[in-house]
Coordinates of C-alpha atoms and ligand atoms in Angstrom, one line a residue:
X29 CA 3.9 -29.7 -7.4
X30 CA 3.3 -26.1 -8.8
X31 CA 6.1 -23.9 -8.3
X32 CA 5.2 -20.3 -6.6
X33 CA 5.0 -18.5 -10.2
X34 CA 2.3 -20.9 -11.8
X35 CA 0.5 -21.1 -8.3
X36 CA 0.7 -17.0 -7.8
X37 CA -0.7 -16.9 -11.7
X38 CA -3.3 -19.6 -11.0
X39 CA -4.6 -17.6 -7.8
X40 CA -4.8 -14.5 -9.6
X41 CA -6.7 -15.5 -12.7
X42 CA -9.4 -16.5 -10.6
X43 CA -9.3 -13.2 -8.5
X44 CA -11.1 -10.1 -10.0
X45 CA -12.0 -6.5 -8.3
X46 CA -14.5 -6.5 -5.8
X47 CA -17.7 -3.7 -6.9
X48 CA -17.1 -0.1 -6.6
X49 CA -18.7 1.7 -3.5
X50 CA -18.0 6.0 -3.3
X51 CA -16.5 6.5 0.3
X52 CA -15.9 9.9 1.7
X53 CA -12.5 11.1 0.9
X54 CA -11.1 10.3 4.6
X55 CA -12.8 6.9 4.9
X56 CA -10.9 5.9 1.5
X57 CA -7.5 6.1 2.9
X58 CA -5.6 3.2 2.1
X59 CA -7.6 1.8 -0.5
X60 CA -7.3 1.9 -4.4
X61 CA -8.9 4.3 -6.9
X62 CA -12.1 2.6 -8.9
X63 CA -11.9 4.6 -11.8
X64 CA -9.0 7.2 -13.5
X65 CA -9.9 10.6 -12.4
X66 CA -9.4 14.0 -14.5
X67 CA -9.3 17.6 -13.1
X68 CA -12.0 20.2 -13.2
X69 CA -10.0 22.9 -11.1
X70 CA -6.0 23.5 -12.5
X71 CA -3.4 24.0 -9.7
X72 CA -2.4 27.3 -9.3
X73 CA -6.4 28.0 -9.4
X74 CA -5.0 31.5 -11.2
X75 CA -1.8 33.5 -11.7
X76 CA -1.2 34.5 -7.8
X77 CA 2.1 35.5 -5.9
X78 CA 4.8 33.1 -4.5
X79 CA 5.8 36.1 -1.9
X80 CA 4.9 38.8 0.3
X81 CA 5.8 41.7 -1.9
X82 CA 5.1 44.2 -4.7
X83 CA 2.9 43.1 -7.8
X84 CA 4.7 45.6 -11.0
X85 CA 6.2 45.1 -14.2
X86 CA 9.3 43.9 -14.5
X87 CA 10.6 46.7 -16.8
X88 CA 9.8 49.3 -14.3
X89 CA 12.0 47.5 -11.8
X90 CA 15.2 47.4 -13.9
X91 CA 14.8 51.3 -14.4
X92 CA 15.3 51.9 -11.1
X93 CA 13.0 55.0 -10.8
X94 CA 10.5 55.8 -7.8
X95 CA 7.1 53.4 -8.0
X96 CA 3.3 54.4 -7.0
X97 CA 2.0 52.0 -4.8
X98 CA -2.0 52.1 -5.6
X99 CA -3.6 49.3 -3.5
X100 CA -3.1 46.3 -1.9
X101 CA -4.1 42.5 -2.8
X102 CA -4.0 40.2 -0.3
X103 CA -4.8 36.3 -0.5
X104 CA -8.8 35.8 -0.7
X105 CA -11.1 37.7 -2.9
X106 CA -10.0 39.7 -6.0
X107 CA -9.6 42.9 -6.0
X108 CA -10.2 43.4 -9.4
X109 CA -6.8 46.0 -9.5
X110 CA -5.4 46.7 -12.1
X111 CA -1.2 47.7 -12.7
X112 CA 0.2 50.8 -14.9
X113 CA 3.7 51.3 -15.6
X114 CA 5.4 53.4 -13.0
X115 CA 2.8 51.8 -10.3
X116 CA 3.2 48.7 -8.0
X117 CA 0.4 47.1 -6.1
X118 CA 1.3 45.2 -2.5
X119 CA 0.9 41.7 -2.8
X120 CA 0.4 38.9 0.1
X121 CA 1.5 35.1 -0.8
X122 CA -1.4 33.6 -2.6
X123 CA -2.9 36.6 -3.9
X124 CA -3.9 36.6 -6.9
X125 CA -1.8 38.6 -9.6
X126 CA -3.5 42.0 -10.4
X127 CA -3.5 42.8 -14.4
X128 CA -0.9 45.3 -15.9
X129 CA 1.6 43.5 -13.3
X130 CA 4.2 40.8 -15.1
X131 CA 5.7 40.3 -12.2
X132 CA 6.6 40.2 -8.5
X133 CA 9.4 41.8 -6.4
X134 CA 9.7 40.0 -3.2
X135 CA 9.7 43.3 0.2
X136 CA 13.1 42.0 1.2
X137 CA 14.2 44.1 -2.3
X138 CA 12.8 46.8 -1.9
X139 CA 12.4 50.5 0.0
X140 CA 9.0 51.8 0.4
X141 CA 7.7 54.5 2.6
X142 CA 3.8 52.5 2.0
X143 CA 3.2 55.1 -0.9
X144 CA 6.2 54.8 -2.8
X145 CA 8.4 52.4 -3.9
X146 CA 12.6 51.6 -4.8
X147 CA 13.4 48.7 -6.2
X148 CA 16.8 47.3 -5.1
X149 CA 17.2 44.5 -7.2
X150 CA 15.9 44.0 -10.4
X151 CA 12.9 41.2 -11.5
X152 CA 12.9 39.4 -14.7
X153 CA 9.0 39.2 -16.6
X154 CA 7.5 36.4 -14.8
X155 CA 9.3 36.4 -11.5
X156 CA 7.7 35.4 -8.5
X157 CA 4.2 34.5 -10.1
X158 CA 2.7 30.9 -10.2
X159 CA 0.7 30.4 -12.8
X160 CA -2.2 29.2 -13.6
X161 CA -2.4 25.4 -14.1
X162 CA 1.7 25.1 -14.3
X163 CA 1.1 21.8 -12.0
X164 CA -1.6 20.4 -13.5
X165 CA -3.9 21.6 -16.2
X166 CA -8.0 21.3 -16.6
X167 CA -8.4 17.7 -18.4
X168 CA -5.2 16.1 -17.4
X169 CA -5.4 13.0 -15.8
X170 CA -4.4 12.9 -11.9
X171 CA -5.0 9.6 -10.5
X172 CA -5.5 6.6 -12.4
X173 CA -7.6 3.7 -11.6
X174 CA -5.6 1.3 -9.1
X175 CA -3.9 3.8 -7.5
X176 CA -3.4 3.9 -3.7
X177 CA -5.0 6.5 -1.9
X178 CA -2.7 8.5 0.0
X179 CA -2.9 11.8 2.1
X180 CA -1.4 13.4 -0.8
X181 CA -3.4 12.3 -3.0
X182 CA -6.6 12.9 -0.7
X183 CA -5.4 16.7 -0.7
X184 CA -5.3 16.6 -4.3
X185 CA -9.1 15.6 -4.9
X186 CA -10.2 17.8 -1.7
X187 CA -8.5 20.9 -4.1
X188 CA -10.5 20.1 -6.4
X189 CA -13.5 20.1 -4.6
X190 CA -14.5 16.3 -4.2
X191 CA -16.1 14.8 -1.1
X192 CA -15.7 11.2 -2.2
X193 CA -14.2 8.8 -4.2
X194 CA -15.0 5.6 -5.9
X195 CA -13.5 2.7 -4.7
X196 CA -13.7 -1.1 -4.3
X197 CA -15.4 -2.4 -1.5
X198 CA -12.8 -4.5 1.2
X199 CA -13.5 -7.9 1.7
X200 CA -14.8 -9.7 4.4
X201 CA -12.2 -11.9 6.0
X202 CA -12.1 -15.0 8.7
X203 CA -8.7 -15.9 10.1
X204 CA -9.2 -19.6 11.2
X205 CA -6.6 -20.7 13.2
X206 CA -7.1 -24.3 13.5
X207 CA -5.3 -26.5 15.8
X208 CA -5.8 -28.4 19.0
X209 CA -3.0 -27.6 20.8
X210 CA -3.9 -23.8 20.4
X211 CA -5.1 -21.4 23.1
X212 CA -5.6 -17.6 22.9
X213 CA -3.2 -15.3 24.3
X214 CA -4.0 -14.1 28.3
X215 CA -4.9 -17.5 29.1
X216 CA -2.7 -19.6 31.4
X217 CA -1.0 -22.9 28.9
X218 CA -1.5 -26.1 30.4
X219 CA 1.5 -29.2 29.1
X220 CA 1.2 -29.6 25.2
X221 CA -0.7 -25.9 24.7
X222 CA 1.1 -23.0 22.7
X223 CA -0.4 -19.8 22.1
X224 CA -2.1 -19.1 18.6
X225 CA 0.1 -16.3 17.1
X226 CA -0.8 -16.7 13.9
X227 CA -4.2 -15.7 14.4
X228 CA -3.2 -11.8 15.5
X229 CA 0.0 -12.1 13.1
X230 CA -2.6 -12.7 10.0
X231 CA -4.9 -9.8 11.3
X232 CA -1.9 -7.7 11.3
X233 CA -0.4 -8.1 7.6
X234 CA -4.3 -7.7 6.2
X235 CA -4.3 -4.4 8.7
X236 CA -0.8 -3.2 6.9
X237 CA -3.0 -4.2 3.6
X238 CA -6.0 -1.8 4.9
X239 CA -8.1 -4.5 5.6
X240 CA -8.8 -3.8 9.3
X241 CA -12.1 -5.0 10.3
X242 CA -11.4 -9.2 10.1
X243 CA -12.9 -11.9 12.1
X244 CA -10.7 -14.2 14.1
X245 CA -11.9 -17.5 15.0
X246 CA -10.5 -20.9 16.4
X247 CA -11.4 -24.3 15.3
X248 CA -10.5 -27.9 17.1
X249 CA -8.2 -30.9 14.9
X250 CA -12.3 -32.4 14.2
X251 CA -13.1 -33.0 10.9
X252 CA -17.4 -32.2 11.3
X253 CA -16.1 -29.1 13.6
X254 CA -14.1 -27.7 10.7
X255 CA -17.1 -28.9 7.7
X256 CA -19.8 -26.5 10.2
X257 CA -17.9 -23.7 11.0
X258 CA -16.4 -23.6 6.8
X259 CA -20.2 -23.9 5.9
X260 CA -20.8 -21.0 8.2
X261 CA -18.0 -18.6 6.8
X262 CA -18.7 -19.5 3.6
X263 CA -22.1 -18.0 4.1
X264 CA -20.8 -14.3 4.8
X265 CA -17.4 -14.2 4.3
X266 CA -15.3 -12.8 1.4
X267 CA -11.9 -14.8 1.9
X268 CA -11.3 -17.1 4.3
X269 CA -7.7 -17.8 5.2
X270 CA -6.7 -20.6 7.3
X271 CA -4.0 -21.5 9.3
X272 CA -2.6 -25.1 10.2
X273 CA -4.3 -28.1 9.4
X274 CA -3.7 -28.4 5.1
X275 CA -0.3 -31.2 5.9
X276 CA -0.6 -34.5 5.5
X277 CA -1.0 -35.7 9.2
X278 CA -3.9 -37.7 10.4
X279 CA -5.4 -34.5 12.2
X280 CA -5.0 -31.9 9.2
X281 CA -8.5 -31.3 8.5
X282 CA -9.2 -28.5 6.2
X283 CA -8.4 -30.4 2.7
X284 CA -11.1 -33.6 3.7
X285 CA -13.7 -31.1 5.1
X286 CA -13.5 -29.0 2.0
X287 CA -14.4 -32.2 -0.1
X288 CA -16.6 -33.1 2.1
X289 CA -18.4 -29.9 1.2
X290 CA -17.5 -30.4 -2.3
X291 CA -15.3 -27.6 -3.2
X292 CA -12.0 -29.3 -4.8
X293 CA -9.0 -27.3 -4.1
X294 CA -7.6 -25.4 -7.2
X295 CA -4.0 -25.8 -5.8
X296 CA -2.6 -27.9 -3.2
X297 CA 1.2 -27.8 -2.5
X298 CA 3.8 -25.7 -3.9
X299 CA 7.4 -25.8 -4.8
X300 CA 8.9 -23.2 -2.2
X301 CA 10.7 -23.3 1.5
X302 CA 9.1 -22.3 3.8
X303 CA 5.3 -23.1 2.8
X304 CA 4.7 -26.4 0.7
X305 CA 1.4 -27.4 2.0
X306 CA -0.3 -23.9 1.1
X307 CA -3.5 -24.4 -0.7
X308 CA -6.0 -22.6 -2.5
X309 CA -9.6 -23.4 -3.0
X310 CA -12.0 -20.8 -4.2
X311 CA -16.3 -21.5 -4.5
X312 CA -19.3 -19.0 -4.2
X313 CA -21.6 -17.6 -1.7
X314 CA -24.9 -19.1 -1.7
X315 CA -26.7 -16.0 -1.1
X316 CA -25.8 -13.7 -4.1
X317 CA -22.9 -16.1 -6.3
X318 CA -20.0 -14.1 -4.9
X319 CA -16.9 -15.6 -4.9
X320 CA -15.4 -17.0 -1.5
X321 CA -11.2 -17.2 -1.6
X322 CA -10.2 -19.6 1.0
X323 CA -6.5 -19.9 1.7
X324 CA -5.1 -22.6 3.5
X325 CA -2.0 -21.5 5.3
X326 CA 0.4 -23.8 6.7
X327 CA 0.3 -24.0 10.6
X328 CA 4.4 -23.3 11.2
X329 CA 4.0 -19.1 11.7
X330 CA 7.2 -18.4 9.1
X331 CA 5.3 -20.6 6.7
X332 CA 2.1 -18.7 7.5
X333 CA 3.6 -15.5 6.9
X334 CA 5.9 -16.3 3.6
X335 CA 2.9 -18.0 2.2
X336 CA 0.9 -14.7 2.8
X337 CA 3.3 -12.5 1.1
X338 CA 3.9 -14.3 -1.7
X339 CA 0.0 -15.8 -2.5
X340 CA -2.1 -13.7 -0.1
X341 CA -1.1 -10.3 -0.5
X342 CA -1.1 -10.2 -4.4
X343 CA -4.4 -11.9 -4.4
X344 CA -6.1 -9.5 -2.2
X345 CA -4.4 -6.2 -3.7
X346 CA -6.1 -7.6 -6.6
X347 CA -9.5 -8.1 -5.1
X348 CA -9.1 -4.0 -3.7
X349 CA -8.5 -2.9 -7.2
X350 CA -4.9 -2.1 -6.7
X351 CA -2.9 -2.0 -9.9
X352 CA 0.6 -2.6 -8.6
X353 CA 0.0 -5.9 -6.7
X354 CA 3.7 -7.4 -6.5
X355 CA 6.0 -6.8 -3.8
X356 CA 8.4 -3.7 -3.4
X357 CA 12.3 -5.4 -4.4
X358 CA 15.2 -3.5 -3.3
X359 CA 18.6 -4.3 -4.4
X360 CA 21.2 -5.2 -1.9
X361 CA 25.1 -6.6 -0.9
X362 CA 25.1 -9.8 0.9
X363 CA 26.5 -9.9 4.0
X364 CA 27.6 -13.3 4.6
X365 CA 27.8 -16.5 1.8
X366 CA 24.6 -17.8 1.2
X367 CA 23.5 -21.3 -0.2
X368 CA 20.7 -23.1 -0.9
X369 CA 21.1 -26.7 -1.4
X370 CA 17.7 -27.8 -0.8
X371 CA 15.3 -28.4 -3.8
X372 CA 12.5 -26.3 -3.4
X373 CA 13.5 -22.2 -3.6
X374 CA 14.0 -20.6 -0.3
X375 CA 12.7 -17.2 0.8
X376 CA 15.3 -16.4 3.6
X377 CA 14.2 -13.9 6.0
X378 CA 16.5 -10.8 7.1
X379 CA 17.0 -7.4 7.6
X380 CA 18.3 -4.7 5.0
X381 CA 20.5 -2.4 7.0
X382 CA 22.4 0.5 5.3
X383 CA 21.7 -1.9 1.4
X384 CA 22.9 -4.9 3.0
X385 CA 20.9 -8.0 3.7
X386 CA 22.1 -10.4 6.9
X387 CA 19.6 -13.4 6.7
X388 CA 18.5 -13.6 10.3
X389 CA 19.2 -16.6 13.2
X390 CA 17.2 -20.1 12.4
X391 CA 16.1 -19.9 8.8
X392 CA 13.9 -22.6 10.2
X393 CA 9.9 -22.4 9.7
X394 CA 8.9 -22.8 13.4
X395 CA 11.3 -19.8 14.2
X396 CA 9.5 -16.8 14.6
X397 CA 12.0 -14.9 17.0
X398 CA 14.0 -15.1 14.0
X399 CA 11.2 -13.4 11.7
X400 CA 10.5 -10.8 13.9
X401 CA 13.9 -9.8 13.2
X402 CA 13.4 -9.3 9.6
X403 CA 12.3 -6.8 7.5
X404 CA 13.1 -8.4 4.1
X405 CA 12.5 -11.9 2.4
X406 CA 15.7 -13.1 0.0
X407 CA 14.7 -15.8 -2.9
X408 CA 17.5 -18.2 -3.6
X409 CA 16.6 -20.5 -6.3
X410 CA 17.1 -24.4 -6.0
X411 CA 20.9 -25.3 -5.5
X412 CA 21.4 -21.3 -5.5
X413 CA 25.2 -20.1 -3.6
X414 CA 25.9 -16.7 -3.2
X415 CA 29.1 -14.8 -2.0
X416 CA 29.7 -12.0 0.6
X417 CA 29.3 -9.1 -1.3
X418 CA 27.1 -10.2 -4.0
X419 CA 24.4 -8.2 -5.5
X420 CA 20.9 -9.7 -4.5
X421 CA 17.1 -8.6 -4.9
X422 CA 15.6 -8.3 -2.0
X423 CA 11.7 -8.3 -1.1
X424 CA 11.2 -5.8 1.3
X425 CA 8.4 -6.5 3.9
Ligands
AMP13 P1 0.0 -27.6 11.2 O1 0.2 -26.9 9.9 O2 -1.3 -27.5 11.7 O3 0.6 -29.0 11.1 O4 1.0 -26.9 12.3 C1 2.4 -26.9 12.1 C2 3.0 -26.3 13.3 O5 2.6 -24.9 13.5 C3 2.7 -27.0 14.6 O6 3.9 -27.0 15.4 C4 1.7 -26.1 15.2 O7 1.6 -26.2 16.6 C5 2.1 -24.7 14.8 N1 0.9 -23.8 14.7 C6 -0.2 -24.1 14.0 N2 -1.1 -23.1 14.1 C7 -0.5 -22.2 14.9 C8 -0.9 -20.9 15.3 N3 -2.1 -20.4 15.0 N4 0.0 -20.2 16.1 C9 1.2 -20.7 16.4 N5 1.6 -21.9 16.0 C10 0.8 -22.6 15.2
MG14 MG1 -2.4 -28.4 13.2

């Protein structure tokens, strides 16, 4: 059996970025940056005021004598003034700095009759002015390729004048939820029926990813079932991912009907608690030779979801381009003593509150109260005991 490290490495070598598409600036939101980007326009744009006050120089305001105000410069287009010793020129925030002037003096520090003007405090050369290119420069770099596209960093390319931005496309995704005992939610459950909750609980971790237009579908414990509709997907579909069905019980279809359609899974089984029947197959799409990622996820929803984070996500941030494509750790104080004497490593789920971790109710991979609970996975390696108080890494979700 693989243990999650050589299975994680083995899924991501086969994984590369999907092709680059230019979206509008809004539309990109969420996704990753195709290429490293450099900028044309330097913020500040030009030397402008950081206050509402009087544009002068500097040495004039430490002499203390009477000023001449000569015109005004408000934000918008310049004026084209130009500043004199012994004048001062009214200045809105924004505006940009008229020449002759080194410096600003904000209205709170001064007395002026609108023709003439006091300092009260003095300003040093420089004061008050933002200047040109003093957050970024012309050239420099200002998002690099892999980069998540944020509103901040959607403001940065609309200042510089961009109306879109390369990116790589999102895949299309299935969620198969395979079982026979499954029925969609808003249905009445007849004896022996659960709900499928892993279906919407897989749409939402790809939504958190910023994949948000998937396909949910349902297929019966029947080995031809499962070979058709898997021919199907396989047809349009970028990833598939599965749930249920990749055990070893008489009704666990997906490994036979992948065979059965010749595509030998590239992992099968992996050395970690919750999750050991995961598996990975990958082939391509008749139509154009793309490749088709097909995750089988075990049924049990904690199992579904660990399995997710630790093979899923990675895999997919990949496929967007993203260059950062592990989880976010956060150091934390145990709350409790914490052991592991199983022999596979566990991923305990719980919730970081304040930098403590408290693993949460049934650590048990049918318990999905438990996981709803949790905002954080804790790794504790095979044989693993940890004390109140301990230091731990923690994954948070
Ligand atoms: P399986 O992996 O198909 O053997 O399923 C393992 C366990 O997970 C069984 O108790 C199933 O009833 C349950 N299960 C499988 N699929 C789902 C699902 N989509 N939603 C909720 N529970 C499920
Ligand atoms: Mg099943």
């Amino acid at each position: 059996m693989l243990t999650e490290v050589e299975a994680l490495e083995r899924i991501v070598a086969t994984v590369s970025p999907s092709p680059v598409i230019h979206l509008p600036l809004l539309a990109a939101l969420g996704r990753y940056s195709a290429s490293d980007l450099t900028a044309s326009v330097p913020i500040p744009r030009f030397d402008n005021s950081m206050m509402d006050g009087y544009a002068l120089l500097a040495a004039d305001s430490r002499a203390g004598a009477p000023l001449q105000i000569v015109g005004e410069q408000p934000a918008g287009p310049d004026r084209q003034l130009h500043c004199r010793p012994g004048q001062a020129i009214r200045i809105l925030t924004g505006a940009s700095v008229p020449s002759g002037a080194d410096a600003v003096i904000m209205q709170e520090d001064v007395d002026s009759d609108g023709r003439t003007l006091y300092c009260r405090e003095p300003v040093m050369e420089g004061e008050n002015i933002r200047r040109l290119g003093a957050d970024l420069c012309r050239g420099q770099i200002m998002l690099r390729r892999g980069q998540l596209l944020t509103p901040g960093r959607l403001g940065l390319l609309a200042s510089q004048g961009s109306i879109d931005v390369a990116v790589h496309t999102s895949p299309c995704i299935t969620v198969l939820s395979t079982g026979d005992e499954l029925i969609p939610p808003g249905t009445p459950l007849a004896p022996g029926q659960i709900y499928n909750s892993n279906g919407l609980m897989l749409q939402g971790l790809l939504t958190q990813l910023g994949i948000s237009e998937t396909e949910a579908r349902h297929c019966s414990d029947d080995l031809n079932t499962t070979v058709q509709l898997l021919k199907v997907l396989i047809q349009t579909q970028d990833v598939i991912l599965l749930s249920g069905g990749v055990s070893v019980g008489d009704h666990d279809q997906i490994k036979p009907a992948l065979l059965q359609l010749g595509i030998q899974p590239d992992l099968w089984r992996v050395k970690v608690k919750p999750g050991k029947p995961f598996l990975f197959a990958q082939t391509t799409r008749p139509a154009d030779g793309r490749p088709v990622l097909i995750f089988g996820l075990p049924g049990n929803p904690v199992s579904s979801f660990v399995t997710f984070q630790l093979f899923v996500r990675p895999a997919l941030l990949r496929w967007m381009g993203a260059g950062e494509t592990s989880a976010t750790t956060i150091p934390v104080r145990l709350t409790a003593d914490l052991a592991n004497d199983g022999d596979r490593p566990h991923y305990l789920r719980g919730e970081i509150q304040n930098g403590f971790f408290r693993a949460h109710g049934m650590q048990q991979s049918h318990a999905l109260f438990a996981l709803s609970q949790s905002n954080a996975l804790l790794r504790l390696a095979e044989g693993e005991k940890r004390h109140a108080g301990d230091w731990a890494t923690a994954l948070w979700l």
